[in-house]
mmCIF file of C-alpha atoms in Angstrom:
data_model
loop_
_atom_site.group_PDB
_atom_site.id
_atom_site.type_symbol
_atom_site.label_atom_id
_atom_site.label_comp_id
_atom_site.label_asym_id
_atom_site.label_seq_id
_atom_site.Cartn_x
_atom_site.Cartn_y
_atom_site.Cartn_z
ATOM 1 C CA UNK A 1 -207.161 121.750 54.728
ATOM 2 C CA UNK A 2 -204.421 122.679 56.910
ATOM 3 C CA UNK A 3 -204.444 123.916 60.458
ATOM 4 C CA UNK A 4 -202.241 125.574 62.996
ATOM 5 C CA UNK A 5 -201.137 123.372 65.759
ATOM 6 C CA UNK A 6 -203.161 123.984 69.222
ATOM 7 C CA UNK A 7 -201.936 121.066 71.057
ATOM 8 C CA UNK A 8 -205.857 120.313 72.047
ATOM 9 C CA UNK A 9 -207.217 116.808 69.990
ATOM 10 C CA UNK A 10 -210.867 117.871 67.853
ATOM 11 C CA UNK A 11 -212.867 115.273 68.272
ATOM 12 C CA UNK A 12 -213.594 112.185 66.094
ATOM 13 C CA UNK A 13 -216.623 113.433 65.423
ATOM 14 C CA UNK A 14 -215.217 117.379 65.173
ATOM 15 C CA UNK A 15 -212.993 116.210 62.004
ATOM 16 C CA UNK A 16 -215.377 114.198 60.408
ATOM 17 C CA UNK A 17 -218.505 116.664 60.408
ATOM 18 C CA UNK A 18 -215.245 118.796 58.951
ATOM 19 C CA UNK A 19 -214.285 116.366 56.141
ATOM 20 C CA UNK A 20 -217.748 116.223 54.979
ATOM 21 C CA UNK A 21 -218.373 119.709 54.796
ATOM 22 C CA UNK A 22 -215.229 120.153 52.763
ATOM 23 C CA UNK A 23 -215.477 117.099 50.270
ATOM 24 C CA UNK A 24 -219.309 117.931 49.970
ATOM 25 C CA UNK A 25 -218.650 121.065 48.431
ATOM 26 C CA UNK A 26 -217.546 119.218 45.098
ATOM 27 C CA UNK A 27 -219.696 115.829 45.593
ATOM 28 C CA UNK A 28 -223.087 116.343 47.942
ATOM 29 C CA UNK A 29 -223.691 113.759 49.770
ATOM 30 C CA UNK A 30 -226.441 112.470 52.090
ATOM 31 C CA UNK A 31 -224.169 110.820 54.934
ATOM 32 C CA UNK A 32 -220.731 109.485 55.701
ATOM 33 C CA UNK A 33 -218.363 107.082 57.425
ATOM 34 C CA UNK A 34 -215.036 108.049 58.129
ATOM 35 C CA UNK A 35 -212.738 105.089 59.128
ATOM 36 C CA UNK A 36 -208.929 105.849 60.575
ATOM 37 C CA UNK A 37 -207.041 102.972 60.539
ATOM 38 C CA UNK A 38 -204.106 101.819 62.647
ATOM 39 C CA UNK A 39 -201.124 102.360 60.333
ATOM 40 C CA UNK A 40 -199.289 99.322 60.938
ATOM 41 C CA UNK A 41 -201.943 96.443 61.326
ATOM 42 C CA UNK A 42 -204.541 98.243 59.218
ATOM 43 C CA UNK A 43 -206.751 97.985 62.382
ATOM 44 C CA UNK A 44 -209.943 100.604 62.705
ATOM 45 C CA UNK A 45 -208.883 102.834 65.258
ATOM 46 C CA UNK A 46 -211.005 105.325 65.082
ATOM 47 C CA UNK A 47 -214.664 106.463 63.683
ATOM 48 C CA UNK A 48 -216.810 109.228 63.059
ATOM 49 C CA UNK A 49 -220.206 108.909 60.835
ATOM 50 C CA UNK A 50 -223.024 111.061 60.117
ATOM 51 C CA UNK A 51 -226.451 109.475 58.713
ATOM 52 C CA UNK A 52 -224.938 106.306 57.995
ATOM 53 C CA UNK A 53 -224.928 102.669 57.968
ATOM 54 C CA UNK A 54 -227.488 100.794 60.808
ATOM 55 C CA UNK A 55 -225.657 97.782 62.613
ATOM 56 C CA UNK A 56 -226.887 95.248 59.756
ATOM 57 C CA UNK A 57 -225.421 96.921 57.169
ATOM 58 C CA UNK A 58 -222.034 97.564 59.146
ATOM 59 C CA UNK A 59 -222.176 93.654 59.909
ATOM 60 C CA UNK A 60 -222.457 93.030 56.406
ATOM 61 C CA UNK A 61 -219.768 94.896 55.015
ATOM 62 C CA UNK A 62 -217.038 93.630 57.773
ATOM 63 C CA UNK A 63 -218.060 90.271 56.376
ATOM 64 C CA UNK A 64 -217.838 90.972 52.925
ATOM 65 C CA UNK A 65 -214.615 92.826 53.798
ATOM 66 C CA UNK A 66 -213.262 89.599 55.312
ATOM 67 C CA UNK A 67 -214.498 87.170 52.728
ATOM 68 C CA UNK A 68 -212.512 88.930 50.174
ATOM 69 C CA UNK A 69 -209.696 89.772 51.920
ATOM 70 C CA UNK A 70 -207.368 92.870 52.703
ATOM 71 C CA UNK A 71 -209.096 95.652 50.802
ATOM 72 C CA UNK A 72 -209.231 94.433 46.692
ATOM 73 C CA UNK A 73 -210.897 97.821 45.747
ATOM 74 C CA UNK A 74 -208.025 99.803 46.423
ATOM 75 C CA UNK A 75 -206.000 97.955 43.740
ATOM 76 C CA UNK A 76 -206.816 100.329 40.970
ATOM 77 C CA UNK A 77 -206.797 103.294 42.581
ATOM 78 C CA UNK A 78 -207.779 105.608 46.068
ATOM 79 C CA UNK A 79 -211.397 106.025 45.050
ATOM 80 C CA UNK A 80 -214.094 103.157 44.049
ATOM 81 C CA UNK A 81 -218.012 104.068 43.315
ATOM 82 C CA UNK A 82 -220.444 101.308 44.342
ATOM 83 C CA UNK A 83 -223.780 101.424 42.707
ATOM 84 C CA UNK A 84 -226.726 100.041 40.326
ATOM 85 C CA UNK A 85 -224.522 101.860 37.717
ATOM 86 C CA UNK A 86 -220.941 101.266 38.825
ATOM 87 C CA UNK A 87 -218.892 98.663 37.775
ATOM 88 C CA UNK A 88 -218.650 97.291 40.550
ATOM 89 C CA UNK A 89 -221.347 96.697 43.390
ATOM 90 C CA UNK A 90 -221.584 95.050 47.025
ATOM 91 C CA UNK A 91 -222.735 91.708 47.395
ATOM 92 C CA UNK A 92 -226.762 90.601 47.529
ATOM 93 C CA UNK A 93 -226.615 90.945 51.908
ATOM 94 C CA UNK A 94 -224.690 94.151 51.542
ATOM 95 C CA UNK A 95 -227.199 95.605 49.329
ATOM 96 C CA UNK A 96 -230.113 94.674 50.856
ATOM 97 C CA UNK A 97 -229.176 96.069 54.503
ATOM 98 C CA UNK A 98 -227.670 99.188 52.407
ATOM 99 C CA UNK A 99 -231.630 99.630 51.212
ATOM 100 C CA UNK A 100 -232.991 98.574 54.467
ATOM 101 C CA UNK A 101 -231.150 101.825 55.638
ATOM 102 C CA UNK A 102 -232.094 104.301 52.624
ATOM 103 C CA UNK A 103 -228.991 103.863 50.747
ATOM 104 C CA UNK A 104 -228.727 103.116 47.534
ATOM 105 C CA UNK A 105 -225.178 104.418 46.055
ATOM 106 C CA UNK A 106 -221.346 104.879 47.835
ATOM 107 C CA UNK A 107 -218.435 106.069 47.339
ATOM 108 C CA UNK A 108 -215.492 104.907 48.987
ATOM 109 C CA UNK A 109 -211.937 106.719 49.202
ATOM 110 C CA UNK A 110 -208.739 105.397 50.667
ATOM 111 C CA UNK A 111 -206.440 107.547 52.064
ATOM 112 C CA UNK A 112 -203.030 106.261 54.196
ATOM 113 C CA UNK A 113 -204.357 107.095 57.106
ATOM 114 C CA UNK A 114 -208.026 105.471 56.855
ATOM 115 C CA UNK A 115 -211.269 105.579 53.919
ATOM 116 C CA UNK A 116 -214.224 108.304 53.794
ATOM 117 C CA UNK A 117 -217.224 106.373 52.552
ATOM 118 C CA UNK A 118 -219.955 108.731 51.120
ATOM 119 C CA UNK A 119 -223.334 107.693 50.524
ATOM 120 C CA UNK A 120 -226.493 108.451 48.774
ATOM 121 C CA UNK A 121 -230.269 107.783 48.957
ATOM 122 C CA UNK A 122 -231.565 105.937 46.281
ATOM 123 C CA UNK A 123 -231.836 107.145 42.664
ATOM 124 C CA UNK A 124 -228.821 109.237 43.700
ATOM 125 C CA UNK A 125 -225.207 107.636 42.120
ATOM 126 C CA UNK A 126 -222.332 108.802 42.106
ATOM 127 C CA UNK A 127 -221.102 110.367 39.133
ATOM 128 C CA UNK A 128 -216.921 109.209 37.256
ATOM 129 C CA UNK A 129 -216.933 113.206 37.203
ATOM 130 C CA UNK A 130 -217.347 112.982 41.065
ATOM 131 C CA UNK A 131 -214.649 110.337 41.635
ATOM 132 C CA UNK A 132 -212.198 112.440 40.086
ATOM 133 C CA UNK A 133 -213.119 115.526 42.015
ATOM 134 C CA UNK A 134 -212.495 113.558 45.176
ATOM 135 C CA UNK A 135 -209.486 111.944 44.016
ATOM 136 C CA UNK A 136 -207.804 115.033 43.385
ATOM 137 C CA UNK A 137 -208.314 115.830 47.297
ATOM 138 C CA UNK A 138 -206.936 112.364 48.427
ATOM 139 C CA UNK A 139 -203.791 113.653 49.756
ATOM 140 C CA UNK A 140 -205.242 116.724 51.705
ATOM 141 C CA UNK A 141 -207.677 114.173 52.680
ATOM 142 C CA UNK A 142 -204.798 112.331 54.121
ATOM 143 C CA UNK A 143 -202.997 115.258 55.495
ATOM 144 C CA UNK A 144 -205.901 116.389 57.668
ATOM 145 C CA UNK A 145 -206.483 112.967 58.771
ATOM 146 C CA UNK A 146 -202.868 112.593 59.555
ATOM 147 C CA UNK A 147 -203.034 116.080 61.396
ATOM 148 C CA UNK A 148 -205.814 115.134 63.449
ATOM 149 C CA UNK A 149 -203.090 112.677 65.565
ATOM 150 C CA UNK A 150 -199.767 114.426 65.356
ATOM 151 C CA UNK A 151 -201.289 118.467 65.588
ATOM 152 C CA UNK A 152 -201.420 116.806 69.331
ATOM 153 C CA UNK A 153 -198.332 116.011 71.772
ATOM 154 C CA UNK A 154 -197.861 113.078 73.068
ATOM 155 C CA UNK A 155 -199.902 112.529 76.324
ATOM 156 C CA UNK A 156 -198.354 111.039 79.753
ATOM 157 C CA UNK A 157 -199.755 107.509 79.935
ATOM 158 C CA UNK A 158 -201.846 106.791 82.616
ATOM 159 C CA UNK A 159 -201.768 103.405 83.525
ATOM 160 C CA UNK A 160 -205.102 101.291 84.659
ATOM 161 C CA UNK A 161 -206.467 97.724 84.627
ATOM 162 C CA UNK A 162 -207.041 96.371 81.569
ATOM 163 C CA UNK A 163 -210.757 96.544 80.403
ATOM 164 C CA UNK A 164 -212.397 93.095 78.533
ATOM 165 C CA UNK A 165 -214.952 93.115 75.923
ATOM 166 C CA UNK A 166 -216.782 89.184 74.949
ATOM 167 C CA UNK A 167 -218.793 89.793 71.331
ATOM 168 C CA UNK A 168 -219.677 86.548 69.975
ATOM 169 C CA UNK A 169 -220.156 85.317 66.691
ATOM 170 C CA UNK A 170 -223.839 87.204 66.141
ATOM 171 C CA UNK A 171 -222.043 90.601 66.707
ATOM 172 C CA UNK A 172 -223.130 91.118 70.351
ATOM 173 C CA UNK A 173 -222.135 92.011 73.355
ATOM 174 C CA UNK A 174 -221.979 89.220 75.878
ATOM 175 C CA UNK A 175 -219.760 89.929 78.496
ATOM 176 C CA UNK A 176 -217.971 93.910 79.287
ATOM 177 C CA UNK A 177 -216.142 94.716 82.354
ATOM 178 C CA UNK A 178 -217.221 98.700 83.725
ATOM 179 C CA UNK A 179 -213.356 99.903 82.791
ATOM 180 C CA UNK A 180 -214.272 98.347 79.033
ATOM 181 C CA UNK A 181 -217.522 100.143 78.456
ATOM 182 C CA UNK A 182 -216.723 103.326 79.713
ATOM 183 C CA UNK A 183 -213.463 103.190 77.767
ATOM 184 C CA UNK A 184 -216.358 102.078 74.605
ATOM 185 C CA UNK A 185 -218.358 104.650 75.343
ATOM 186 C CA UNK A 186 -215.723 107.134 75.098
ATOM 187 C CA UNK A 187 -214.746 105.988 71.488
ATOM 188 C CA UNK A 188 -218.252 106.508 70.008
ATOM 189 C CA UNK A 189 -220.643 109.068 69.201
ATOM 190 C CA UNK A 190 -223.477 106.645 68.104
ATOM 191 C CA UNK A 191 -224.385 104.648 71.007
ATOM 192 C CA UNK A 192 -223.932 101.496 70.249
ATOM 193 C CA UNK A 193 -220.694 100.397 71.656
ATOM 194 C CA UNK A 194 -219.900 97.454 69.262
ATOM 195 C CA UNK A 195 -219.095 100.410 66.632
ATOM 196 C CA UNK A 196 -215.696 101.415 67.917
ATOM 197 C CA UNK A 197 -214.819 97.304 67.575
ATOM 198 C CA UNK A 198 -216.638 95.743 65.237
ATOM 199 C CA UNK A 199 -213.840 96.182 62.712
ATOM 200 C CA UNK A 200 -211.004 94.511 64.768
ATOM 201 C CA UNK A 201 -213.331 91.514 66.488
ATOM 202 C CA UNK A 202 -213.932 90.915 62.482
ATOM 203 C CA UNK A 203 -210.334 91.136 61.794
ATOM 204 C CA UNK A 204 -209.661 88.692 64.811
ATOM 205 C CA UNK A 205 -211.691 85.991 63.546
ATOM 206 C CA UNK A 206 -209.257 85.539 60.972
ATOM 207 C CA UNK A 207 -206.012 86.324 63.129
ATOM 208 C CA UNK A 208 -205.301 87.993 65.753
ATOM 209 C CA UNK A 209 -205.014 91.699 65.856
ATOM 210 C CA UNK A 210 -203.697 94.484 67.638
ATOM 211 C CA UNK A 211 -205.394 98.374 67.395
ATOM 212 C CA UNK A 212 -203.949 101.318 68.759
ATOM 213 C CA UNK A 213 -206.370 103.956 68.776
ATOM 214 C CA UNK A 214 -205.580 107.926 70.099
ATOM 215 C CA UNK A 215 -207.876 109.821 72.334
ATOM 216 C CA UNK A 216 -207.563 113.213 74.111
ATOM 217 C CA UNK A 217 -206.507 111.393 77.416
ATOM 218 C CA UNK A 218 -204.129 109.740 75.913
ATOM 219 C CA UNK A 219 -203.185 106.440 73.525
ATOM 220 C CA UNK A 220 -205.109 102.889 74.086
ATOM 221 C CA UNK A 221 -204.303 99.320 72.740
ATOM 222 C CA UNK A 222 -207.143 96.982 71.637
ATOM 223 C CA UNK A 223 -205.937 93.392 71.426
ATOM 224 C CA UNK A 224 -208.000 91.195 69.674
ATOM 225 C CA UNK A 225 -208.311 87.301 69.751
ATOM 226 C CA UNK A 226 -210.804 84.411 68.941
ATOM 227 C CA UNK A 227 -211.496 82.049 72.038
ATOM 228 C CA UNK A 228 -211.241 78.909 69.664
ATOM 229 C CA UNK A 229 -209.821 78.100 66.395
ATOM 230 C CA UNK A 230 -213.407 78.025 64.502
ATOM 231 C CA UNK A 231 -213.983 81.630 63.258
ATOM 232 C CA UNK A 232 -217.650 81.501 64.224
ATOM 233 C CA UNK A 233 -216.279 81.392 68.450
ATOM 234 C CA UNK A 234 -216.137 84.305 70.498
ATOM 235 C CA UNK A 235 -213.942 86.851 70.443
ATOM 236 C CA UNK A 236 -212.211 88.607 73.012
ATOM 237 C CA UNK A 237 -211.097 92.096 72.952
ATOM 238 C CA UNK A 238 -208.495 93.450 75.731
ATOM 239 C CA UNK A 239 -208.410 97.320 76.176
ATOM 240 C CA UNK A 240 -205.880 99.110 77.775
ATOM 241 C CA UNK A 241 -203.474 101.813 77.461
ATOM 242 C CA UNK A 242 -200.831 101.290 74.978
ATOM 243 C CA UNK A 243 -197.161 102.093 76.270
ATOM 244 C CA UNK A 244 -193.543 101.132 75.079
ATOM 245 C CA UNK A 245 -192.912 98.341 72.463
ATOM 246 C CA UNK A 246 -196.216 98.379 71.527
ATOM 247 C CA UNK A 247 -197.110 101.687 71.363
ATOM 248 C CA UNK A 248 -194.116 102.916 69.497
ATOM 249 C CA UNK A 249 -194.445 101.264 66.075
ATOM 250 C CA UNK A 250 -197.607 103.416 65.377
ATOM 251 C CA UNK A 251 -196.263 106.201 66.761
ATOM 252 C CA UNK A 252 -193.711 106.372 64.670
ATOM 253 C CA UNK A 253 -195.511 105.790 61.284
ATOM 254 C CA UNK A 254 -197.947 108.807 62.572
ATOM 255 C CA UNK A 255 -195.222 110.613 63.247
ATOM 256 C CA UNK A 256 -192.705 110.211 60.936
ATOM 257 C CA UNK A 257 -190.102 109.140 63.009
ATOM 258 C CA UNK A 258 -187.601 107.807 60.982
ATOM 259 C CA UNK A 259 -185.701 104.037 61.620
ATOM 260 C CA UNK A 260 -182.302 106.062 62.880
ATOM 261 C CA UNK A 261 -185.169 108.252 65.497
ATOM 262 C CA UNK A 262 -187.235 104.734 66.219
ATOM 263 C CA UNK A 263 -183.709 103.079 67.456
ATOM 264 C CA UNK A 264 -182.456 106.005 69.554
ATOM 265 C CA UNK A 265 -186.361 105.980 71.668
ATOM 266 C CA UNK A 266 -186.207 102.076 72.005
ATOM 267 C CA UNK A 267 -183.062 102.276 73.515
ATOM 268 C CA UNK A 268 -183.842 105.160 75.665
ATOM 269 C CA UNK A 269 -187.177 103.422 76.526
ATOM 270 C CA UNK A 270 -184.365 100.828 78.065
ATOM 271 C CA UNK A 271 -183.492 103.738 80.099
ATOM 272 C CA UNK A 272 -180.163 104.382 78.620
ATOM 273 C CA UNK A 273 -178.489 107.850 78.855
ATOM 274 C CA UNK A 274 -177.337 109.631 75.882
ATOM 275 C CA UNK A 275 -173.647 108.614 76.136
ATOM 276 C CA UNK A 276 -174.446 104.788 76.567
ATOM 277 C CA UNK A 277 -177.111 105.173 73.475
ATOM 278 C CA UNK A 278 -174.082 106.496 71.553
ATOM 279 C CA UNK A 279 -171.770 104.111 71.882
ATOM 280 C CA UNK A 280 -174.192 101.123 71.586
ATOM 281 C CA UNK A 281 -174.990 101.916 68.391
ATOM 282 C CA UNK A 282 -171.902 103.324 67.245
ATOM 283 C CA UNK A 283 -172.794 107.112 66.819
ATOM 284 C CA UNK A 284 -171.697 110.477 68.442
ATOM 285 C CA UNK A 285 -173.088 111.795 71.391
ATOM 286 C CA UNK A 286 -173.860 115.462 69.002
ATOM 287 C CA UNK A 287 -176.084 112.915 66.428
ATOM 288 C CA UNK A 288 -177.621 110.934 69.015
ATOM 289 C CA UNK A 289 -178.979 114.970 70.038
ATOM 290 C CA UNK A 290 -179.905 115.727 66.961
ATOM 291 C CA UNK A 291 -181.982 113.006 66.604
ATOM 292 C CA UNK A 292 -183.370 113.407 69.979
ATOM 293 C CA UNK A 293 -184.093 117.560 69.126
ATOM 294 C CA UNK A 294 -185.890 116.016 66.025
ATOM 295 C CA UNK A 295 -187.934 113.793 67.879
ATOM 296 C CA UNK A 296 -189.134 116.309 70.361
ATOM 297 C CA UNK A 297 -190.315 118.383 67.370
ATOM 298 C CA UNK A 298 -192.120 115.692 65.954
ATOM 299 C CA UNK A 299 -194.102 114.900 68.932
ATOM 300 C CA UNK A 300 -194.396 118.513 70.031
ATOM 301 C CA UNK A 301 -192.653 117.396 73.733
ATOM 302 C CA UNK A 302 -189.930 119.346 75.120
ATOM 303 C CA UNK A 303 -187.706 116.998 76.930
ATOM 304 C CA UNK A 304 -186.951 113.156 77.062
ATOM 305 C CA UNK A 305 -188.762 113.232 80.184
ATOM 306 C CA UNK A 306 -191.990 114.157 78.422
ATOM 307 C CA UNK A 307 -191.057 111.375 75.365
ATOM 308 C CA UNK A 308 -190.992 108.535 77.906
ATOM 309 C CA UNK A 309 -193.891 109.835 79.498
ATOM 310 C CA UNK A 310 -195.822 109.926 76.192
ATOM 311 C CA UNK A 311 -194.908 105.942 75.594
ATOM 312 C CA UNK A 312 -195.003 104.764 79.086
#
């Protein structure tokens, strides 16, 4: 699964259609879900699906997901089967909205970057031989999904008002501002512009929670908060692009920028010069280039100039 760098994003849907055709050659399957998730707040950031779940079903899960808290079935290992003859199955309302929608069988597969859920018809299970076929491609799994944010450079941020989403507690829509539903309709291939946030307004009715998602235009931050302390309120979802302090965190677990490389850009995103950086935190001026040469290779930029572009 690997890939020479072209500095131009595939699309969402691009790398999932790929993912599918790749795992399916080992385990068939009849449709898919693939879920990237913010590295540091565990946040969907991104989605791509093909034949899958209808809005009941996805409302389902996210509360069954919440009910049970952060992700139990990843305890024993990457890859879980969920079926009549699996050990373990969804809940009655899960179920019956998976049925609703033809489905009778899934297979879910965590990988650090996000889960692949595969699913079958009915009368179609998944197999223990199949879960160890796909278990043994969990980390090209994560590679590629990995790749499919840092094969890119960073992107200049362009700055723009902030677009605001209302969905209240039935899952819908109430209230989008034009900047917010063009920015939606951007992030989805389905349609239905609840998809690309009905993960974090879930997540926000137990907290609230902070997204950074990556597009070909560059990176945006989803900010996520109920409107009153009773989870069954409104939520409200703030999108906008993601710059400096808040950007950098997932850009650096993307990335792999180290802690050394994360302190040298959040001083320079002070807009300290090399020399200052250097004695401020007690290093020579040759390290504090080195780290800055590793950066730049990192994020495939060619000049601090281009870094603080990239975060804004």
């Amino acid at each position: 699964m690997s890939a020479a760098h072209t500095g131009v994003m595939s699309t969402v849907a691009e790398l999932g259609a790929e993912i599918s055709e790749r795992v399916g050659r080992w385990v068939p399957h009849d449709g898919y879900l693939l879920v990237g998730l913010d590295p540091v707040t565990g946040a969907g950031c991104f989605l791509a699906e093909e034949n899958a779940y209808g809005p009941s079903a996805k409302r389902e899960l996210e509360i069954e997901e919440a009910a049970s808290g952060p992700s139990p079935w990843r305890t024993p290992g990457p890859v879980l089967r969920l079926g009549p003859d699996a050990t373990v199955r969804h809940g009655p309302q899960v179920r019956s909205a998976m049925a609703a929608d033809g489905f009778g069988a899934a297979l879910r597969v965590a990988v650090r970057w996000g889960e692949l859920v595969l699913l079958r018809g009915h009368g179609r299970s998944f197999t223990t031989a199949e879960s160890a076929a796909v278990e043994r491609l969990v980390t090209p799994l994560a590679d590629r999904v990995r790749r499919f944010v840092t094969d890119n450079p960073l992107h200049p941020v362009h700055h723009s008002p902030p677009g605001v989403v209302v969905v209240n507690s039935a899952d819908e829509i109430t209230t989008s501002t034009p900047s917010a539903r063009a920015a939606l309709r951007a992030l989805t291939s389905s349609g239905n512009l609840l998809d690309p946030i009905r993960n974090i307004t879930h997540l926000a009715r137990q907290a609230p929670t902070l997204s950074r998602l990556p597009t070909p235009t560059g990176w945006l931050a989803l900010h996520a908060e109920r409107t009153a302390p009773a989870p069954d309120t409104d939520v409200v979802i703030t999108i906008q692009p993601a710059a400096g302090t808040v950007l950098l965190p997932a850009v650096a677990a993307w990335y792999g920028i180290t802690p050394a490389e994360r302190t040298i850009i959040e001083q320079a995103l002070q807009g300290l010069p090399g020399k200052q950086i250097a004695r401020r935190l007690h290093l020579s001026p040759h390290t504090v280039n080195d780290h800055f040469k590793s950066i730049y290779r990192k994020t495939h930029v060619h000049s601090r100039e281009e870094l603080l572009a990239g975060l804004g």
